[in-house]
JSON list of C-alpha atoms in Angstrom, two decimals:
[
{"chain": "A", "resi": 17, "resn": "UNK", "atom": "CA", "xyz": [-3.05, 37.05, 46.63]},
{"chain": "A", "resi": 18, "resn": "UNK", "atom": "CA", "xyz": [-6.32, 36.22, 45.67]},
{"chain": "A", "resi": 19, "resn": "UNK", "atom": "CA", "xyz": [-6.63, 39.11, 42.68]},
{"chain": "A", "resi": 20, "resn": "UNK", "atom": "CA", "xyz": [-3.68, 37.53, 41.44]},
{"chain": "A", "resi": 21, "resn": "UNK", "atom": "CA", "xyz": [-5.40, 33.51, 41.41]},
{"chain": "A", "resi": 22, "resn": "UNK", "atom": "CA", "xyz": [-8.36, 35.29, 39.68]},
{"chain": "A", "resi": 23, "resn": "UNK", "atom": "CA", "xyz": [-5.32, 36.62, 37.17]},
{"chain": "A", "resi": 24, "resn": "UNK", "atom": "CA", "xyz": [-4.40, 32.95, 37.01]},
{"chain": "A", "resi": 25, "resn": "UNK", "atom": "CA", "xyz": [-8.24, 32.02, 36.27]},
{"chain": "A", "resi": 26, "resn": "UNK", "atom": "CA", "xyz": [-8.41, 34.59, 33.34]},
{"chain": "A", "resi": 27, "resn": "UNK", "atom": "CA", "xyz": [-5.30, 33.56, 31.79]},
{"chain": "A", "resi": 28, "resn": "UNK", "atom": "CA", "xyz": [-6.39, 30.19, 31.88]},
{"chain": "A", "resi": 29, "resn": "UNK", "atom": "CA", "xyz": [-9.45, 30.47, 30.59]},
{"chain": "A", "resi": 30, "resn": "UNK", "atom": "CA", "xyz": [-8.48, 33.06, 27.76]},
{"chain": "A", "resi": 31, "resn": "UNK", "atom": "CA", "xyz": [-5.41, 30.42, 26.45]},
{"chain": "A", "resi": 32, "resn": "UNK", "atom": "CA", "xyz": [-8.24, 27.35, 26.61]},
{"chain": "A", "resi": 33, "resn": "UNK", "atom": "CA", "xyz": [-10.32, 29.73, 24.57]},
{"chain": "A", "resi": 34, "resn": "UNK", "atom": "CA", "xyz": [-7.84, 31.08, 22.20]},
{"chain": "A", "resi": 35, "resn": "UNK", "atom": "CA", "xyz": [-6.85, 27.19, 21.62]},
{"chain": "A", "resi": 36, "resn": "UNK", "atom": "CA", "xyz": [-9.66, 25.83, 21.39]},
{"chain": "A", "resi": 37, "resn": "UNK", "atom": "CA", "xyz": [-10.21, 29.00, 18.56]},
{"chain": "A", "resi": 38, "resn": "UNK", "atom": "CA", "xyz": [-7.37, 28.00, 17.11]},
{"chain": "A", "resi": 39, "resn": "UNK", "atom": "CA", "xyz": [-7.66, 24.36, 16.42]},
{"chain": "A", "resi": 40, "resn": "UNK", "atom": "CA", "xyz": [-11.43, 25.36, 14.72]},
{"chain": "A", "resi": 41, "resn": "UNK", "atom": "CA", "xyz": [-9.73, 27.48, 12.39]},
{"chain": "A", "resi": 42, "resn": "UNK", "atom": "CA", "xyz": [-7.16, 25.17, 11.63]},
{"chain": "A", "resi": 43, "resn": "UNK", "atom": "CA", "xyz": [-9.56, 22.30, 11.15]},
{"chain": "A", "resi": 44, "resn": "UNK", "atom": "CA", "xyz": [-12.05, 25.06, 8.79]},
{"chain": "A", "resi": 45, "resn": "UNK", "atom": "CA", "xyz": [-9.29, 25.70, 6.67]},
{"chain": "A", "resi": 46, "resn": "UNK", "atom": "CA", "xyz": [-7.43, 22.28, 6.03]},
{"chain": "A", "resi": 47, "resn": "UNK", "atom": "CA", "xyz": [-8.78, 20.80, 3.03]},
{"chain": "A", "resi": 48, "resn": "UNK", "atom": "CA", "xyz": [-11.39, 17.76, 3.86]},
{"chain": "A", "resi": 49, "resn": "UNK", "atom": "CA", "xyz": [-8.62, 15.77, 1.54]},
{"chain": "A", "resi": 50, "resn": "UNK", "atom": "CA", "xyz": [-6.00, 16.29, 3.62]},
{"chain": "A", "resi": 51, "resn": "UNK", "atom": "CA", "xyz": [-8.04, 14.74, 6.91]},
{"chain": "A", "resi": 52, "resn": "UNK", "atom": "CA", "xyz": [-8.42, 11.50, 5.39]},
{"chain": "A", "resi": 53, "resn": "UNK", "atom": "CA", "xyz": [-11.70, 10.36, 6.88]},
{"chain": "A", "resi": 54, "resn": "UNK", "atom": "CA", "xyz": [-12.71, 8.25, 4.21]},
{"chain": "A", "resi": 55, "resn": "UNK", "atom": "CA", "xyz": [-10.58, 4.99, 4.23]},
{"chain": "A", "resi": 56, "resn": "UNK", "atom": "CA", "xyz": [-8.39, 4.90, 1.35]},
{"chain": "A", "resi": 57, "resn": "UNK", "atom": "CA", "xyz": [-9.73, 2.21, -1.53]},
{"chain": "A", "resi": 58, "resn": "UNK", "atom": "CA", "xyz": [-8.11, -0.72, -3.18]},
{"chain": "A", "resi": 59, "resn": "UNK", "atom": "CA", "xyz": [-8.60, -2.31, -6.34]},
{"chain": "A", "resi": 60, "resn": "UNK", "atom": "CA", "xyz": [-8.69, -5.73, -5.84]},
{"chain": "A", "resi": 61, "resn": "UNK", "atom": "CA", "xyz": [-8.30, -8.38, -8.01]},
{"chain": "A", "resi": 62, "resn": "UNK", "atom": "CA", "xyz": [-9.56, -11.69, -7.48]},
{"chain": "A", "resi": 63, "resn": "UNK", "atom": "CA", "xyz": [-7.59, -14.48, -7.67]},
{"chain": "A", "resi": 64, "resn": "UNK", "atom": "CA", "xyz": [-8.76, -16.71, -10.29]},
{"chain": "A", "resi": 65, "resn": "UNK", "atom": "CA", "xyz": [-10.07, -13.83, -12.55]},
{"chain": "A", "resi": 66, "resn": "UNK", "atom": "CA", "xyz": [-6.81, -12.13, -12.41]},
{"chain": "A", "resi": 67, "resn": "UNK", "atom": "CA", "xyz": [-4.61, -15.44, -13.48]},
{"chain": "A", "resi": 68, "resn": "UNK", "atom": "CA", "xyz": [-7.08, -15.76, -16.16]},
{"chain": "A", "resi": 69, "resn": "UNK", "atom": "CA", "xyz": [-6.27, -11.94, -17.33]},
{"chain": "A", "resi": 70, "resn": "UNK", "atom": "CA", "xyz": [-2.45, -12.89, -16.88]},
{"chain": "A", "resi": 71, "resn": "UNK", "atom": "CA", "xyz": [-2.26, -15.87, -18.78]},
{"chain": "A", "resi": 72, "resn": "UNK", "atom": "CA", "xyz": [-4.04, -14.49, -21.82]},
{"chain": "A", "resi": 73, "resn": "UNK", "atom": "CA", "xyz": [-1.35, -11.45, -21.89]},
{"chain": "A", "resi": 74, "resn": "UNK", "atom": "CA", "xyz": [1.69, -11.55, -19.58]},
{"chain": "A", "resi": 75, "resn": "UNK", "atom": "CA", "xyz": [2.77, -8.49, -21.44]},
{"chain": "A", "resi": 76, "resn": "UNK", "atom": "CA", "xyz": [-0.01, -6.41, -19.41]},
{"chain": "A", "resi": 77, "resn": "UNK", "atom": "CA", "xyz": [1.11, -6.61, -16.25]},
{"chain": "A", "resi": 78, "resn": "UNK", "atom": "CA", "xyz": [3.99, -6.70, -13.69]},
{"chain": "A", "resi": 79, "resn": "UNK", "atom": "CA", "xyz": [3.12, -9.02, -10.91]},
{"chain": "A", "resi": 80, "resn": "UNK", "atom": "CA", "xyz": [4.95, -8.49, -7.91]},
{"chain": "A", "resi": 81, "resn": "UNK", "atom": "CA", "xyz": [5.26, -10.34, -4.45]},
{"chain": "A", "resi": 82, "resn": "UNK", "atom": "CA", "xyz": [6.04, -7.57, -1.69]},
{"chain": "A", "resi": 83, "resn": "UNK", "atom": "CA", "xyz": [7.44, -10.54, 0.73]},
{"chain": "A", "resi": 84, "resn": "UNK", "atom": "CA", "xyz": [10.53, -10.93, 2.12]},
{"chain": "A", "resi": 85, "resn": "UNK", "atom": "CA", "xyz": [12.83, -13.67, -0.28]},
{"chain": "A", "resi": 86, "resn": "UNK", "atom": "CA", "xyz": [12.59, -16.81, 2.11]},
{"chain": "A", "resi": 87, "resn": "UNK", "atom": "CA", "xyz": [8.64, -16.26, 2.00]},
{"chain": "A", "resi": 88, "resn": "UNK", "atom": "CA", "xyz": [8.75, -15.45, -1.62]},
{"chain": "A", "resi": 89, "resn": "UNK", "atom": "CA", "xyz": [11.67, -18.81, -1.67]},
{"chain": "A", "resi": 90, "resn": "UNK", "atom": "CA", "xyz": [9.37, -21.25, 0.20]},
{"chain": "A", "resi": 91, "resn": "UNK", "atom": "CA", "xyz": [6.48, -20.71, -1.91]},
{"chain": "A", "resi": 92, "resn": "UNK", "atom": "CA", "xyz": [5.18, -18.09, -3.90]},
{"chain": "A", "resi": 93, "resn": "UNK", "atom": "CA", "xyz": [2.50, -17.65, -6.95]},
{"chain": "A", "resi": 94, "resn": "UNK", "atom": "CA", "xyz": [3.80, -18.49, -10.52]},
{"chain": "A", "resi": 95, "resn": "UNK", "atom": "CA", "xyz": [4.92, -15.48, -12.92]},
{"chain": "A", "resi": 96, "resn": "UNK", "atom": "CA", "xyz": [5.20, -13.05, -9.65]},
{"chain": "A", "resi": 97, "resn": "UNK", "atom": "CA", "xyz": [8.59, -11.46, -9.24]},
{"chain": "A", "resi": 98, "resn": "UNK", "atom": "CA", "xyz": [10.48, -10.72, -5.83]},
{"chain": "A", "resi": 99, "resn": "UNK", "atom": "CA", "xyz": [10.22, -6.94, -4.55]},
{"chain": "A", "resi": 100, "resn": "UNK", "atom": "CA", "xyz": [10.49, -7.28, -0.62]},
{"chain": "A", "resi": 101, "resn": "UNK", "atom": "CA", "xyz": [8.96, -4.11, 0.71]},
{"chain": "A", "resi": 102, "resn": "UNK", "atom": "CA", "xyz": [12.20, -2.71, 1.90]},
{"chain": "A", "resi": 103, "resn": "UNK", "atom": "CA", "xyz": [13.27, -2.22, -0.93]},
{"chain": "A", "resi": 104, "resn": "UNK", "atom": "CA", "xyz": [10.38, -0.97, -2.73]},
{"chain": "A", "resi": 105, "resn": "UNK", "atom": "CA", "xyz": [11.17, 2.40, -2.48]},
{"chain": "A", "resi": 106, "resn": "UNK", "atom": "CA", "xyz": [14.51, 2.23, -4.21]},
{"chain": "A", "resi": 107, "resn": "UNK", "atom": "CA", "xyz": [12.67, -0.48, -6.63]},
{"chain": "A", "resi": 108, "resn": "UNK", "atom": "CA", "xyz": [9.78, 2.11, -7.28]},
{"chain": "A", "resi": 109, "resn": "UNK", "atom": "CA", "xyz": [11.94, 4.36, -9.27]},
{"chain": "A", "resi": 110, "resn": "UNK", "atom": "CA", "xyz": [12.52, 1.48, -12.18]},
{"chain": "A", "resi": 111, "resn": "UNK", "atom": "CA", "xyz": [8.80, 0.38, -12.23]},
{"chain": "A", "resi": 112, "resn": "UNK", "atom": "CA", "xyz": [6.29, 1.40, -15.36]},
{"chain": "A", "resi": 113, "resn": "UNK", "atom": "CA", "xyz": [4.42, 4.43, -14.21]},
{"chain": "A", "resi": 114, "resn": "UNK", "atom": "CA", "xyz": [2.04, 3.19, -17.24]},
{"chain": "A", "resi": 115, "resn": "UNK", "atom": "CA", "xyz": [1.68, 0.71, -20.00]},
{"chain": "A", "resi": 116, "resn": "UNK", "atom": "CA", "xyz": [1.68, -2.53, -17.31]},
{"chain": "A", "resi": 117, "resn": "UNK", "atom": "CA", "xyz": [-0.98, -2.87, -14.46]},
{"chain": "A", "resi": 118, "resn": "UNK", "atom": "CA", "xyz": [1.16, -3.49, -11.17]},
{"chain": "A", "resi": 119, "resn": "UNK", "atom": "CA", "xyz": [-0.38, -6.21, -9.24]},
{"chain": "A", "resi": 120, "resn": "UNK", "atom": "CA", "xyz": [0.55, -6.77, -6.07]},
{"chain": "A", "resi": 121, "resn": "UNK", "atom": "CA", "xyz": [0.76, -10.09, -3.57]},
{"chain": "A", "resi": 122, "resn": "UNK", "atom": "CA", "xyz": [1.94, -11.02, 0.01]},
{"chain": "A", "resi": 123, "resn": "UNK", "atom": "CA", "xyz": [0.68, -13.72, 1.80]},
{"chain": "A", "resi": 124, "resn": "UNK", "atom": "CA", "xyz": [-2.71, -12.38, 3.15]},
{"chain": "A", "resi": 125, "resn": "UNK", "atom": "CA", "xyz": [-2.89, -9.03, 1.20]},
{"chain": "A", "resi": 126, "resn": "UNK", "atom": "CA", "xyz": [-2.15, -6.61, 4.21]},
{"chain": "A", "resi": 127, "resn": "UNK", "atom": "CA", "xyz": [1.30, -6.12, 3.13]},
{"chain": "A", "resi": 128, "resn": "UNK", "atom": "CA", "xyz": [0.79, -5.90, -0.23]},
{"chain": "A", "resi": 129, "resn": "UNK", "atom": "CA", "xyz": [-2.31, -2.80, 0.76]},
{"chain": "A", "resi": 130, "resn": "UNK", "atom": "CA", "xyz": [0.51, -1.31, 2.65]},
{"chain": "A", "resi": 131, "resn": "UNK", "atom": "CA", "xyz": [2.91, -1.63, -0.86]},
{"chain": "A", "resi": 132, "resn": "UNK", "atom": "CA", "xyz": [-0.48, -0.35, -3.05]},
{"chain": "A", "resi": 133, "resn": "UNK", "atom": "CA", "xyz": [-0.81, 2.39, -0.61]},
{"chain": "A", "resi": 134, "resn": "UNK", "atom": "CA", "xyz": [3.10, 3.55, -1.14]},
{"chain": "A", "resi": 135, "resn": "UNK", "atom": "CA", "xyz": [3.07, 3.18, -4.75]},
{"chain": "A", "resi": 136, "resn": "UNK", "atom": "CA", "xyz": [-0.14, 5.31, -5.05]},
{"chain": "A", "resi": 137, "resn": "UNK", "atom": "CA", "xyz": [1.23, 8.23, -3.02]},
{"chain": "A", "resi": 138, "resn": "UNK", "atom": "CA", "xyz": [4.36, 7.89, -5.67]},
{"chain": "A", "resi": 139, "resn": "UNK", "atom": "CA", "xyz": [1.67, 8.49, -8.11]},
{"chain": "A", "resi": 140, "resn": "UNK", "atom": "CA", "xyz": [1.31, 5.02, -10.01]},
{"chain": "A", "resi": 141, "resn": "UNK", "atom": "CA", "xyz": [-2.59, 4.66, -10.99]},
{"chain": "A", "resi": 142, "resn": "UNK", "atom": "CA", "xyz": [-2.17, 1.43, -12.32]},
{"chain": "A", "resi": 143, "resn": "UNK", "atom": "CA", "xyz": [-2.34, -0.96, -9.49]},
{"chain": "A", "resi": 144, "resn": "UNK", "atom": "CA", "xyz": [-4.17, -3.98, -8.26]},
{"chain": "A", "resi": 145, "resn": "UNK", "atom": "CA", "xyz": [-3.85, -6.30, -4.97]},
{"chain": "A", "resi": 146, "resn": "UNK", "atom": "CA", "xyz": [-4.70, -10.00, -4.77]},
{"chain": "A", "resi": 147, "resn": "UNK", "atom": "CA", "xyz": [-7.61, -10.14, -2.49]},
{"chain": "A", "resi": 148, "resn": "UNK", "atom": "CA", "xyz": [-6.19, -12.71, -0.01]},
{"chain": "A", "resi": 149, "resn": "UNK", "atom": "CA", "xyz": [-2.85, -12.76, -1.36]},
{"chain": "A", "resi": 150, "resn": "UNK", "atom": "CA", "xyz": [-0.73, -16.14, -1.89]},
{"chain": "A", "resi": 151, "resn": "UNK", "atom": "CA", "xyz": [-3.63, -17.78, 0.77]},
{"chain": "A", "resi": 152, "resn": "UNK", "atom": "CA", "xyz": [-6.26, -16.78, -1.54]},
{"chain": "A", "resi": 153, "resn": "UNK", "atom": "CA", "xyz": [-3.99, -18.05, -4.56]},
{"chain": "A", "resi": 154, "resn": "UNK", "atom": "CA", "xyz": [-3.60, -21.29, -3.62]},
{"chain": "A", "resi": 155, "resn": "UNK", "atom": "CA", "xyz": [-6.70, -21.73, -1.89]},
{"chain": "A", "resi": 156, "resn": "UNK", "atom": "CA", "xyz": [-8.17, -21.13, -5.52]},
{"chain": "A", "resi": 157, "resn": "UNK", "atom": "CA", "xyz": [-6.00, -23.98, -6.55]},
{"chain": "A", "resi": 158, "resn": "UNK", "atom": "CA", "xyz": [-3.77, -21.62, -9.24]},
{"chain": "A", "resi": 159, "resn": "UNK", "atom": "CA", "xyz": [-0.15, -22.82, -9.67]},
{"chain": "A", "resi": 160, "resn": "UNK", "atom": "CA", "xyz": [3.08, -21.88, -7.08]},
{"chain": "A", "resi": 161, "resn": "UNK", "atom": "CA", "xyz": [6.00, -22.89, -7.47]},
{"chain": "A", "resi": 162, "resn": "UNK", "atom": "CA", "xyz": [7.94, -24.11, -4.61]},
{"chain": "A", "resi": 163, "resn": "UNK", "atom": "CA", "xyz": [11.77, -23.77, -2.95]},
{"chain": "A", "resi": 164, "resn": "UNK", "atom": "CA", "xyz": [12.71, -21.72, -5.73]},
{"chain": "A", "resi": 165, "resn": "UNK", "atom": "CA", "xyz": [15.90, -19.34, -5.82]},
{"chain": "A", "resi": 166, "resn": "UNK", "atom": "CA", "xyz": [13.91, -16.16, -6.31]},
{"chain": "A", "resi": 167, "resn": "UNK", "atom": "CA", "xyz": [13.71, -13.70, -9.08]},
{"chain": "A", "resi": 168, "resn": "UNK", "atom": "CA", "xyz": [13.48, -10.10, -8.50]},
{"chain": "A", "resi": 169, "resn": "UNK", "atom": "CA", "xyz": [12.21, -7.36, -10.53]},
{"chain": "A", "resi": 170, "resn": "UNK", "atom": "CA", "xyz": [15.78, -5.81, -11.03]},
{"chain": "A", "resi": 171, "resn": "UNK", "atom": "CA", "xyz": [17.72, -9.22, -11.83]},
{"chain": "A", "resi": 172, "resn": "UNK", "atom": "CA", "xyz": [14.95, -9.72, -14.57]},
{"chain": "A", "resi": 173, "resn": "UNK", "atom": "CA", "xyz": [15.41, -5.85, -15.88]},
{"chain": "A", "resi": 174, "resn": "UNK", "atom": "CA", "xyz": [12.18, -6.16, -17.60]}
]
């Protein structure tokens, strides 16, 4: 009996090793990319400069609010368009891959990070985020619009 618990011991001790081995070489040959250590960036637009951009030429961008339609409903920034998150992946397949800037707004702007995240990985490089989202927005005293039937992106076709 105890030869065999010294067995045991060895065993042990060999399979920690041989894991421990193992998850080196695994983490040596896995591209740094792949680990994502570095948080991921966002281009973020503020508020005021951004309406400024959009008012000058509409044509440039696509400015939609990633909140659900009664948020979007109750209040929600002028010229934005309704395209709730849950549906963004369906929605994703009609947006501009170029051409337009997509910029993105929820209420505080973790949302829409989440949405600018998404549409990244789908491999849109055009993107921007409302730093603060619709707080920020009317904070910086720009124009909502209030209790109205929304508009989403694939009512308007555009």
């Amino acid at each position: 009996m105890p030869g065999n618990i010294k067995f045991y011991t060895k065993t042990s001790a060999l399979s920690a090793l041989l894991g421990v081995l193992g998850a080196a070489l695994v983490i040596y040959l896995t591209p740094l990319k792949n680990l994502n250590l570095v948080a991921p960036s966002i281009k973020d637009a503020n508020p005021q400069a951004f309406y400024e951009e959009y008012r000058a030429k509409p044509e440039d961008f696509l400015f939609l609010d990633v909140r659900n339609p009664n948020e979007y409903y109750t209040e929600h920034a002028e010229g934005s368009l309704n395209v709730p998150i849950n549906v963004l992946y369906t929605e994703q397949k009609t947006l501009p891959k170029s051409g337009k800037t997509i910029v993105l707004i929820c209420t505080g702007g973790a949302l829409s990070g989440v949405a600018y995240h998404y549409l990244e990985h789908q491999g849109f490089l055009n993107l921007r985020r409302i730093d603060g989202g619709v707080s920020a927005w009317k904070a910086a005293g720009l124009p909502t619009v209030r209790n109205s039937w929304y508009s989403s992106y694939n009512k308007k076709g555009s």
